[in-house]
PDB file of C-alpha atoms in Angstrom:
ATOM      1  CA  UNK A 875       0.000   0.000   0.000  1.00 73.00           C
ATOM      2  CA  UNK A 876       1.131   3.528  -0.668  1.00 82.00           C
ATOM      3  CA  UNK A 877       0.598   6.653   1.379  1.00 89.00           C
ATOM      4  CA  UNK A 878       1.412  10.349   1.257  1.00 93.00           C
ATOM      5  CA  UNK A 879       2.159  12.625   4.189  1.00 94.00           C
ATOM      6  CA  UNK A 880       2.054  16.365   3.863  1.00 95.00           C
ATOM      7  CA  UNK A 881       3.562  17.483   7.104  1.00 90.00           C
ATOM      8  CA  UNK A 882       2.213  21.021   7.160  1.00 94.00           C
ATOM      9  CA  UNK A 883      -1.495  21.709   6.999  1.00 92.00           C
ATOM     10  CA  UNK A 884      -0.899  25.437   6.642  1.00 95.00           C
ATOM     11  CA  UNK A 885       2.116  27.482   5.538  1.00 97.00           C
ATOM     12  CA  UNK A 886       1.930  31.271   5.928  1.00 97.00           C
ATOM     13  CA  UNK A 887       4.553  33.279   4.080  1.00 97.00           C
ATOM     14  CA  UNK A 888       5.119  36.865   2.988  1.00 97.00           C
ATOM     15  CA  UNK A 889       5.043  37.872  -0.638  1.00 97.00           C
ATOM     16  CA  UNK A 890       8.367  37.485  -2.477  1.00 97.00           C
ATOM     17  CA  UNK A 891       9.707  35.114   0.169  1.00 97.00           C
ATOM     18  CA  UNK A 892      10.788  31.560  -0.734  1.00 97.00           C
ATOM     19  CA  UNK A 893       8.581  28.640   0.233  1.00 97.00           C
ATOM     20  CA  UNK A 894       8.911  24.881   0.574  1.00 97.00           C
ATOM     21  CA  UNK A 895       5.918  22.564   0.935  1.00 98.00           C
ATOM     22  CA  UNK A 896       6.873  19.173   2.250  1.00 97.00           C
ATOM     23  CA  UNK A 897       5.721  15.809   0.950  1.00 97.00           C
ATOM     24  CA  UNK A 898       6.841  12.360   2.042  1.00 96.00           C
ATOM     25  CA  UNK A 899       5.552   9.144   0.586  1.00 94.00           C
ATOM     26  CA  UNK A 900       5.574   5.507   1.518  1.00 90.00           C
ATOM     27  CA  UNK A 901       5.751   2.849  -1.157  1.00 80.00           C
ATOM     28  CA  UNK A 902       7.506  -0.482  -1.517  1.00 73.00           C
ATOM     29  CA  UNK A 903       7.883  -0.106  -5.270  1.00 77.00           C
ATOM     30  CA  UNK A 904       8.815   2.559  -7.789  1.00 82.00           C
ATOM     31  CA  UNK A 905       6.623   5.631  -7.895  1.00 87.00           C
ATOM     32  CA  UNK A 906       5.201   8.384  -9.973  1.00 90.00           C
ATOM     33  CA  UNK A 907       4.860  11.654  -8.047  1.00 93.00           C
ATOM     34  CA  UNK A 908       2.649  14.663  -8.645  1.00 94.00           C
ATOM     35  CA  UNK A 909       1.906  18.074  -7.205  1.00 96.00           C
ATOM     36  CA  UNK A 910      -1.476  19.669  -7.843  1.00 95.00           C
ATOM     37  CA  UNK A 911      -2.811  23.107  -6.928  1.00 95.00           C
ATOM     38  CA  UNK A 912      -6.428  23.877  -6.070  1.00 92.00           C
ATOM     39  CA  UNK A 913      -7.696  27.444  -6.076  1.00 92.00           C
ATOM     40  CA  UNK A 914     -10.878  28.210  -4.108  1.00 87.00           C
ATOM     41  CA  UNK A 915     -13.984  26.571  -5.543  1.00 81.00           C
ATOM     42  CA  UNK A 916     -12.056  25.030  -8.415  1.00 86.00           C
ATOM     43  CA  UNK A 917     -10.765  21.608  -9.386  1.00 87.00           C
ATOM     44  CA  UNK A 918      -7.158  20.489  -9.129  1.00 91.00           C
ATOM     45  CA  UNK A 919      -4.593  21.592 -11.676  1.00 92.00           C
ATOM     46  CA  UNK A 920      -1.289  19.816 -12.265  1.00 92.00           C
ATOM     47  CA  UNK A 921       1.793  21.800 -11.257  1.00 95.00           C
ATOM     48  CA  UNK A 922       4.416  19.189 -12.073  1.00 95.00           C
ATOM     49  CA  UNK A 923       5.098  15.469 -12.147  1.00 92.00           C
ATOM     50  CA  UNK A 924       7.983  13.055 -11.764  1.00 92.00           C
ATOM     51  CA  UNK A 925       7.863   9.869 -13.815  1.00 88.00           C
ATOM     52  CA  UNK A 926      11.554   9.102 -14.337  1.00 86.00           C
ATOM     53  CA  UNK A 927      14.832  10.755 -15.258  1.00 87.00           C
ATOM     54  CA  UNK A 928      16.101  13.940 -13.665  1.00 89.00           C
ATOM     55  CA  UNK A 929      15.171  14.187 -10.016  1.00 90.00           C
ATOM     56  CA  UNK A 930      14.667  17.948 -10.262  1.00 95.00           C
ATOM     57  CA  UNK A 931      11.368  18.667 -11.920  1.00 95.00           C
ATOM     58  CA  UNK A 932      10.262  22.091 -13.051  1.00 96.00           C
ATOM     59  CA  UNK A 933       6.600  22.954 -13.308  1.00 94.00           C
ATOM     60  CA  UNK A 934       4.295  25.818 -14.090  1.00 93.00           C
ATOM     61  CA  UNK A 935       4.144  29.158 -12.284  1.00 92.00           C
ATOM     62  CA  UNK A 936       7.820  28.954 -11.240  1.00 95.00           C
ATOM     63  CA  UNK A 937       7.432  25.892  -9.016  1.00 97.00           C
ATOM     64  CA  UNK A 938       9.900  23.024  -8.873  1.00 97.00           C
ATOM     65  CA  UNK A 939      10.228  19.827  -6.871  1.00 97.00           C
ATOM     66  CA  UNK A 940      13.013  17.384  -6.164  1.00 95.00           C
ATOM     67  CA  UNK A 941      12.559  13.630  -5.948  1.00 94.00           C
ATOM     68  CA  UNK A 942      14.721  12.193  -3.172  1.00 93.00           C
ATOM     69  CA  UNK A 943      14.473   8.432  -3.208  1.00 91.00           C
ATOM     70  CA  UNK A 944      16.575   7.833  -0.093  1.00 91.00           C
ATOM     71  CA  UNK A 945      14.410  10.188   1.950  1.00 92.00           C
ATOM     72  CA  UNK A 946      11.210   9.229   0.128  1.00 93.00           C
ATOM     73  CA  UNK A 947      10.418  12.892  -0.333  1.00 95.00           C
ATOM     74  CA  UNK A 948       9.124  15.138  -3.094  1.00 97.00           C
ATOM     75  CA  UNK A 949       9.167  18.646  -1.644  1.00 97.00           C
ATOM     76  CA  UNK A 950       7.745  21.546  -3.641  1.00 98.00           C
ATOM     77  CA  UNK A 951       9.637  24.844  -3.778  1.00 97.00           C
ATOM     78  CA  UNK A 952       9.321  28.318  -5.191  1.00 97.00           C
ATOM     79  CA  UNK A 953      12.014  30.969  -4.751  1.00 97.00           C
ATOM     80  CA  UNK A 954       9.644  33.931  -4.604  1.00 97.00           C
ATOM     81  CA  UNK A 955       5.900  33.621  -4.048  1.00 97.00           C
ATOM     82  CA  UNK A 956       3.105  35.932  -5.160  1.00 96.00           C
ATOM     83  CA  UNK A 957      -0.245  36.709  -3.585  1.00 96.00           C
ATOM     84  CA  UNK A 958      -1.822  34.720  -6.416  1.00 95.00           C
ATOM     85  CA  UNK A 959      -0.051  31.553  -5.208  1.00 96.00           C
ATOM     86  CA  UNK A 960      -2.429  31.430  -2.244  1.00 96.00           C
ATOM     87  CA  UNK A 961      -4.150  28.068  -2.690  1.00 96.00           C
ATOM     88  CA  UNK A 962      -4.310  24.464  -1.506  1.00 94.00           C
ATOM     89  CA  UNK A 963      -1.487  22.211  -2.696  1.00 96.00           C
ATOM     90  CA  UNK A 964      -1.766  18.441  -2.936  1.00 95.00           C
ATOM     91  CA  UNK A 965       0.972  15.874  -3.323  1.00 95.00           C
ATOM     92  CA  UNK A 966       0.053  12.541  -4.916  1.00 93.00           C
ATOM     93  CA  UNK A 967       1.773   9.223  -5.593  1.00 91.00           C
ATOM     94  CA  UNK A 968       0.969   6.326  -7.891  1.00 87.00           C
ATOM     95  CA  UNK A 969       2.744   3.068  -8.680  1.00 81.00           C
ATOM     96  CA  UNK A 970       3.719   2.326 -12.282  1.00 76.00           C
ATOM     97  CA  UNK A 971       2.502  -1.091 -13.264  1.00 70.00           C
ATOM     98  CA  UNK A 972       0.590  -1.544 -10.047  1.00 65.00           C
ATOM     99  CA  UNK A 973      -1.995   0.516  -8.249  1.00 58.00           C
ATOM    100  CA  UNK A 974      -2.271   3.220 -10.860  1.00 72.00           C
ATOM    101  CA  UNK A 975      -4.887   5.093  -8.836  1.00 82.00           C
ATOM    102  CA  UNK A 976      -3.052   8.048  -7.267  1.00 87.00           C
ATOM    103  CA  UNK A 977      -3.121   8.477  -3.517  1.00 89.00           C
ATOM    104  CA  UNK A 978      -3.410  12.102  -2.431  1.00 91.00           C
ATOM    105  CA  UNK A 979      -2.081  13.797   0.663  1.00 92.00           C
ATOM    106  CA  UNK A 980      -4.375  15.849   2.885  1.00 91.00           C
ATOM    107  CA  UNK A 981      -3.144  19.076   1.335  1.00 93.00           C
ATOM    108  CA  UNK A 982      -1.175  22.113   2.460  1.00 95.00           C
ATOM    109  CA  UNK A 983      -2.786  25.515   2.508  1.00 95.00           C
ATOM    110  CA  UNK A 984      -0.299  28.134   1.293  1.00 97.00           C
ATOM    111  CA  UNK A 985      -1.237  31.599   2.525  1.00 97.00           C
ATOM    112  CA  UNK A 986       0.752  34.454   1.022  1.00 97.00           C
ATOM    113  CA  UNK A 987       0.587  37.726   2.937  1.00 96.00           C
ATOM    114  CA  UNK A 988       1.354  41.115   1.384  1.00 94.00           C
TER     115      UNK A 988
ATOM    116  CA  UNK B 432     -10.481  21.606 -26.431  1.00 54.00           C
ATOM    117  CA  UNK B 433     -12.859  22.017 -23.563  1.00 71.00           C
ATOM    118  CA  UNK B 434     -11.734  20.788 -20.179  1.00 89.00           C
ATOM    119  CA  UNK B 435     -13.499  18.333 -17.943  1.00 94.00           C
ATOM    120  CA  UNK B 436     -17.035  19.490 -17.348  1.00 95.00           C
ATOM    121  CA  UNK B 437     -19.142  18.723 -14.334  1.00 96.00           C
ATOM    122  CA  UNK B 438     -22.707  19.642 -13.612  1.00 95.00           C
ATOM    123  CA  UNK B 439     -24.351  20.813 -11.637  1.00 96.00           C
ATOM    124  CA  UNK B 440     -21.748  22.896  -9.835  1.00 95.00           C
ATOM    125  CA  UNK B 441     -23.925  23.048  -6.746  1.00 96.00           C
ATOM    126  CA  UNK B 442     -26.615  20.595  -5.746  1.00 97.00           C
ATOM    127  CA  UNK B 443     -28.893  20.774  -2.730  1.00 97.00           C
ATOM    128  CA  UNK B 444     -30.868  17.724  -1.692  1.00 97.00           C
ATOM    129  CA  UNK B 445     -32.993  16.797   1.302  1.00 97.00           C
ATOM    130  CA  UNK B 446     -32.280  13.632   3.206  1.00 97.00           C
ATOM    131  CA  UNK B 447     -33.658  10.605   1.384  1.00 97.00           C
ATOM    132  CA  UNK B 448     -33.567  12.151  -2.087  1.00 97.00           C
ATOM    133  CA  UNK B 449     -31.353  11.065  -4.948  1.00 98.00           C
ATOM    134  CA  UNK B 450     -28.349  12.982  -6.240  1.00 98.00           C
ATOM    135  CA  UNK B 451     -27.050  12.622  -9.798  1.00 98.00           C
ATOM    136  CA  UNK B 452     -23.682  14.110 -10.633  1.00 98.00           C
ATOM    137  CA  UNK B 453     -22.505  14.317 -14.229  1.00 98.00           C
ATOM    138  CA  UNK B 454     -19.034  14.405 -15.692  1.00 97.00           C
ATOM    139  CA  UNK B 455     -17.995  14.894 -19.294  1.00 96.00           C
ATOM    140  CA  UNK B 456     -14.309  14.026 -19.751  1.00 94.00           C
ATOM    141  CA  UNK B 457     -11.949  15.876 -22.009  1.00 92.00           C
ATOM    142  CA  UNK B 458     -12.197  14.992 -25.667  1.00 90.00           C
ATOM    143  CA  UNK B 459     -10.223  11.866 -26.405  1.00 87.00           C
ATOM    144  CA  UNK B 460     -10.119  10.731 -22.781  1.00 89.00           C
ATOM    145  CA  UNK B 461     -11.668   7.361 -22.060  1.00 89.00           C
ATOM    146  CA  UNK B 462     -10.629   7.032 -18.412  1.00 91.00           C
ATOM    147  CA  UNK B 463     -12.735   8.688 -15.719  1.00 93.00           C
ATOM    148  CA  UNK B 464     -12.119   8.858 -11.988  1.00 94.00           C
ATOM    149  CA  UNK B 465     -14.430  10.113  -9.230  1.00 96.00           C
ATOM    150  CA  UNK B 466     -13.157  11.544  -5.956  1.00 95.00           C
ATOM    151  CA  UNK B 467     -14.792  12.928  -2.837  1.00 96.00           C
ATOM    152  CA  UNK B 468     -13.319  15.813  -0.876  1.00 92.00           C
ATOM    153  CA  UNK B 469     -14.402  16.646   2.638  1.00 86.00           C
ATOM    154  CA  UNK B 470     -13.395  19.874   4.424  1.00 77.00           C
ATOM    155  CA  UNK B 471      -9.821  19.770   5.738  1.00 72.00           C
ATOM    156  CA  UNK B 472      -9.213  16.468   3.961  1.00 76.00           C
ATOM    157  CA  UNK B 473      -7.555  15.418   0.766  1.00 80.00           C
ATOM    158  CA  UNK B 474      -9.192  13.704  -2.116  1.00 88.00           C
ATOM    159  CA  UNK B 475     -10.499  10.227  -1.511  1.00 92.00           C
ATOM    160  CA  UNK B 476     -10.695   7.942  -4.520  1.00 93.00           C
ATOM    161  CA  UNK B 477     -14.119   6.472  -5.160  1.00 95.00           C
ATOM    162  CA  UNK B 478     -14.274   4.768  -8.545  1.00 95.00           C
ATOM    163  CA  UNK B 479     -12.392   4.413 -11.826  1.00 93.00           C
ATOM    164  CA  UNK B 480     -14.254   3.752 -15.057  1.00 93.00           C
ATOM    165  CA  UNK B 481     -13.436   3.219 -18.664  1.00 91.00           C
ATOM    166  CA  UNK B 482     -16.098   3.393 -21.335  1.00 87.00           C
ATOM    167  CA  UNK B 483     -18.912   1.042 -20.283  1.00 87.00           C
ATOM    168  CA  UNK B 484     -16.743  -0.647 -17.648  1.00 92.00           C
ATOM    169  CA  UNK B 485     -16.064  -0.167 -13.965  1.00 93.00           C
ATOM    170  CA  UNK B 486     -12.367  -0.883 -13.523  1.00 90.00           C
ATOM    171  CA  UNK B 487     -11.912  -0.180  -9.817  1.00 91.00           C
ATOM    172  CA  UNK B 488     -14.626   0.702  -7.316  1.00 93.00           C
ATOM    173  CA  UNK B 489     -12.649  -0.042  -4.176  1.00 91.00           C
ATOM    174  CA  UNK B 490     -13.295   3.430  -2.765  1.00 92.00           C
ATOM    175  CA  UNK B 491     -17.021   3.417  -3.336  1.00 94.00           C
ATOM    176  CA  UNK B 492     -19.358   2.860  -0.375  1.00 93.00           C
ATOM    177  CA  UNK B 493     -21.088  -0.481  -0.786  1.00 90.00           C
ATOM    178  CA  UNK B 494     -24.591   0.903  -0.460  1.00 94.00           C
ATOM    179  CA  UNK B 495     -26.445   3.794  -2.080  1.00 97.00           C
ATOM    180  CA  UNK B 496     -23.579   4.781  -4.412  1.00 97.00           C
ATOM    181  CA  UNK B 497     -23.223   3.749  -8.033  1.00 97.00           C
ATOM    182  CA  UNK B 498     -21.384   4.991 -11.099  1.00 97.00           C
ATOM    183  CA  UNK B 499     -21.562   4.461 -14.806  1.00 95.00           C
ATOM    184  CA  UNK B 500     -19.806   5.647 -17.935  1.00 95.00           C
ATOM    185  CA  UNK B 501     -21.968   4.707 -20.910  1.00 92.00           C
ATOM    186  CA  UNK B 502     -20.792   4.422 -24.486  1.00 89.00           C
ATOM    187  CA  UNK B 503     -22.499   7.691 -25.263  1.00 89.00           C
ATOM    188  CA  UNK B 504     -22.874  10.557 -22.843  1.00 91.00           C
ATOM    189  CA  UNK B 505     -21.316  11.638 -19.581  1.00 95.00           C
ATOM    190  CA  UNK B 506     -20.253   9.589 -16.610  1.00 97.00           C
ATOM    191  CA  UNK B 507     -22.830   9.614 -13.831  1.00 97.00           C
ATOM    192  CA  UNK B 508     -22.246   9.281 -10.096  1.00 98.00           C
ATOM    193  CA  UNK B 509     -25.515   8.435  -8.427  1.00 98.00           C
ATOM    194  CA  UNK B 510     -26.208   8.652  -4.714  1.00 97.00           C
ATOM    195  CA  UNK B 511     -29.500   7.231  -3.550  1.00 97.00           C
ATOM    196  CA  UNK B 512     -31.261   8.192  -0.318  1.00 97.00           C
ATOM    197  CA  UNK B 513     -28.713  10.849   0.548  1.00 97.00           C
ATOM    198  CA  UNK B 514     -27.737  11.501   4.155  1.00 96.00           C
ATOM    199  CA  UNK B 515     -26.080  14.552   5.706  1.00 94.00           C
ATOM    200  CA  UNK B 516     -22.728  12.755   5.711  1.00 93.00           C
ATOM    201  CA  UNK B 517     -22.802  12.717   1.910  1.00 95.00           C
ATOM    202  CA  UNK B 518     -22.337  16.498   1.863  1.00 95.00           C
ATOM    203  CA  UNK B 519     -18.980  17.073   0.174  1.00 95.00           C
ATOM    204  CA  UNK B 520     -17.329  18.219  -3.019  1.00 94.00           C
ATOM    205  CA  UNK B 521     -17.248  15.528  -5.674  1.00 96.00           C
ATOM    206  CA  UNK B 522     -14.583  15.806  -8.329  1.00 95.00           C
ATOM    207  CA  UNK B 523     -14.300  14.021 -11.608  1.00 96.00           C
ATOM    208  CA  UNK B 524     -10.996  13.605 -13.429  1.00 94.00           C
ATOM    209  CA  UNK B 525     -10.126  12.155 -16.804  1.00 92.00           C
ATOM    210  CA  UNK B 526      -6.998  10.917 -18.519  1.00 88.00           C
ATOM    211  CA  UNK B 527      -6.163   9.616 -21.992  1.00 85.00           C
ATOM    212  CA  UNK B 528      -4.383   6.544 -20.674  1.00 74.00           C
ATOM    213  CA  UNK B 529      -4.304   4.626 -17.476  1.00 66.00           C
ATOM    214  CA  UNK B 530      -0.762   4.905 -16.273  1.00 63.00           C
ATOM    215  CA  UNK B 531       1.745   7.638 -15.721  1.00 60.00           C
ATOM    216  CA  UNK B 532      -0.486  10.410 -16.845  1.00 68.00           C
ATOM    217  CA  UNK B 533      -1.732  13.405 -15.039  1.00 77.00           C
ATOM    218  CA  UNK B 534      -5.398  13.538 -14.356  1.00 87.00           C
ATOM    219  CA  UNK B 535      -7.370  16.517 -15.596  1.00 90.00           C
ATOM    220  CA  UNK B 536      -9.908  17.621 -13.032  1.00 92.00           C
ATOM    221  CA  UNK B 537     -13.300  19.183 -13.408  1.00 94.00           C
ATOM    222  CA  UNK B 538     -14.475  22.083 -11.217  1.00 93.00           C
ATOM    223  CA  UNK B 539     -16.418  19.761  -8.940  1.00 94.00           C
ATOM    224  CA  UNK B 540     -19.982  19.435  -7.739  1.00 96.00           C
ATOM    225  CA  UNK B 541     -20.667  20.654  -4.238  1.00 95.00           C
ATOM    226  CA  UNK B 542     -23.421  18.555  -2.740  1.00 96.00           C
ATOM    227  CA  UNK B 543     -25.273  19.854   0.289  1.00 96.00           C
ATOM    228  CA  UNK B 544     -27.723  17.576   2.048  1.00 97.00           C
ATOM    229  CA  UNK B 545     -30.236  19.369   4.232  1.00 95.00           C
TER     230      UNK B 545
END
């Protein structure tokens, strides 16, 4: 079975500051990893995904994430956030060739203050 | 290319009534997933369908809930005899293939049971 832990339920940060949203996963096999963003009253939108290859993945809106197999982590980072980045962020994991249904974390609410 | 469409966006039902939620996947997508999101929680997988087939319904409650994805028309999530605990946001996602692909989410249907 696979699981995802997003350690922080809420992350407040000031505009133009850097941010890191943490994600750890548990899986006994290889993984695909995803970060999604959800703006209020909207569906989820993919920010970035790791399937294979380079462990540093760049996504939309200036976000990036690094796959660390030894630490089973896939933390999301942005060097300088904007007010418009205020949203809920979800990490998800799926298993290639196995349980292809992604498992989502509980989400991290990023709150950007002016 | 229109995105995933869900309707209605908001649905109010009294206890004991039926709720029907519709999802039209993106053009060319034959894989549909339904999720439920409760406040302060992540997305919980309910059911995965491919045209005319239920592939995985391991997350679906055994009673009162059913889903279909007919050859023609949208996917339907049906909840019979709704109870207050069914109040949640229900999201539909679609993908062109089963594995390794991001899921494209609809805006959700917010069900309120009075």
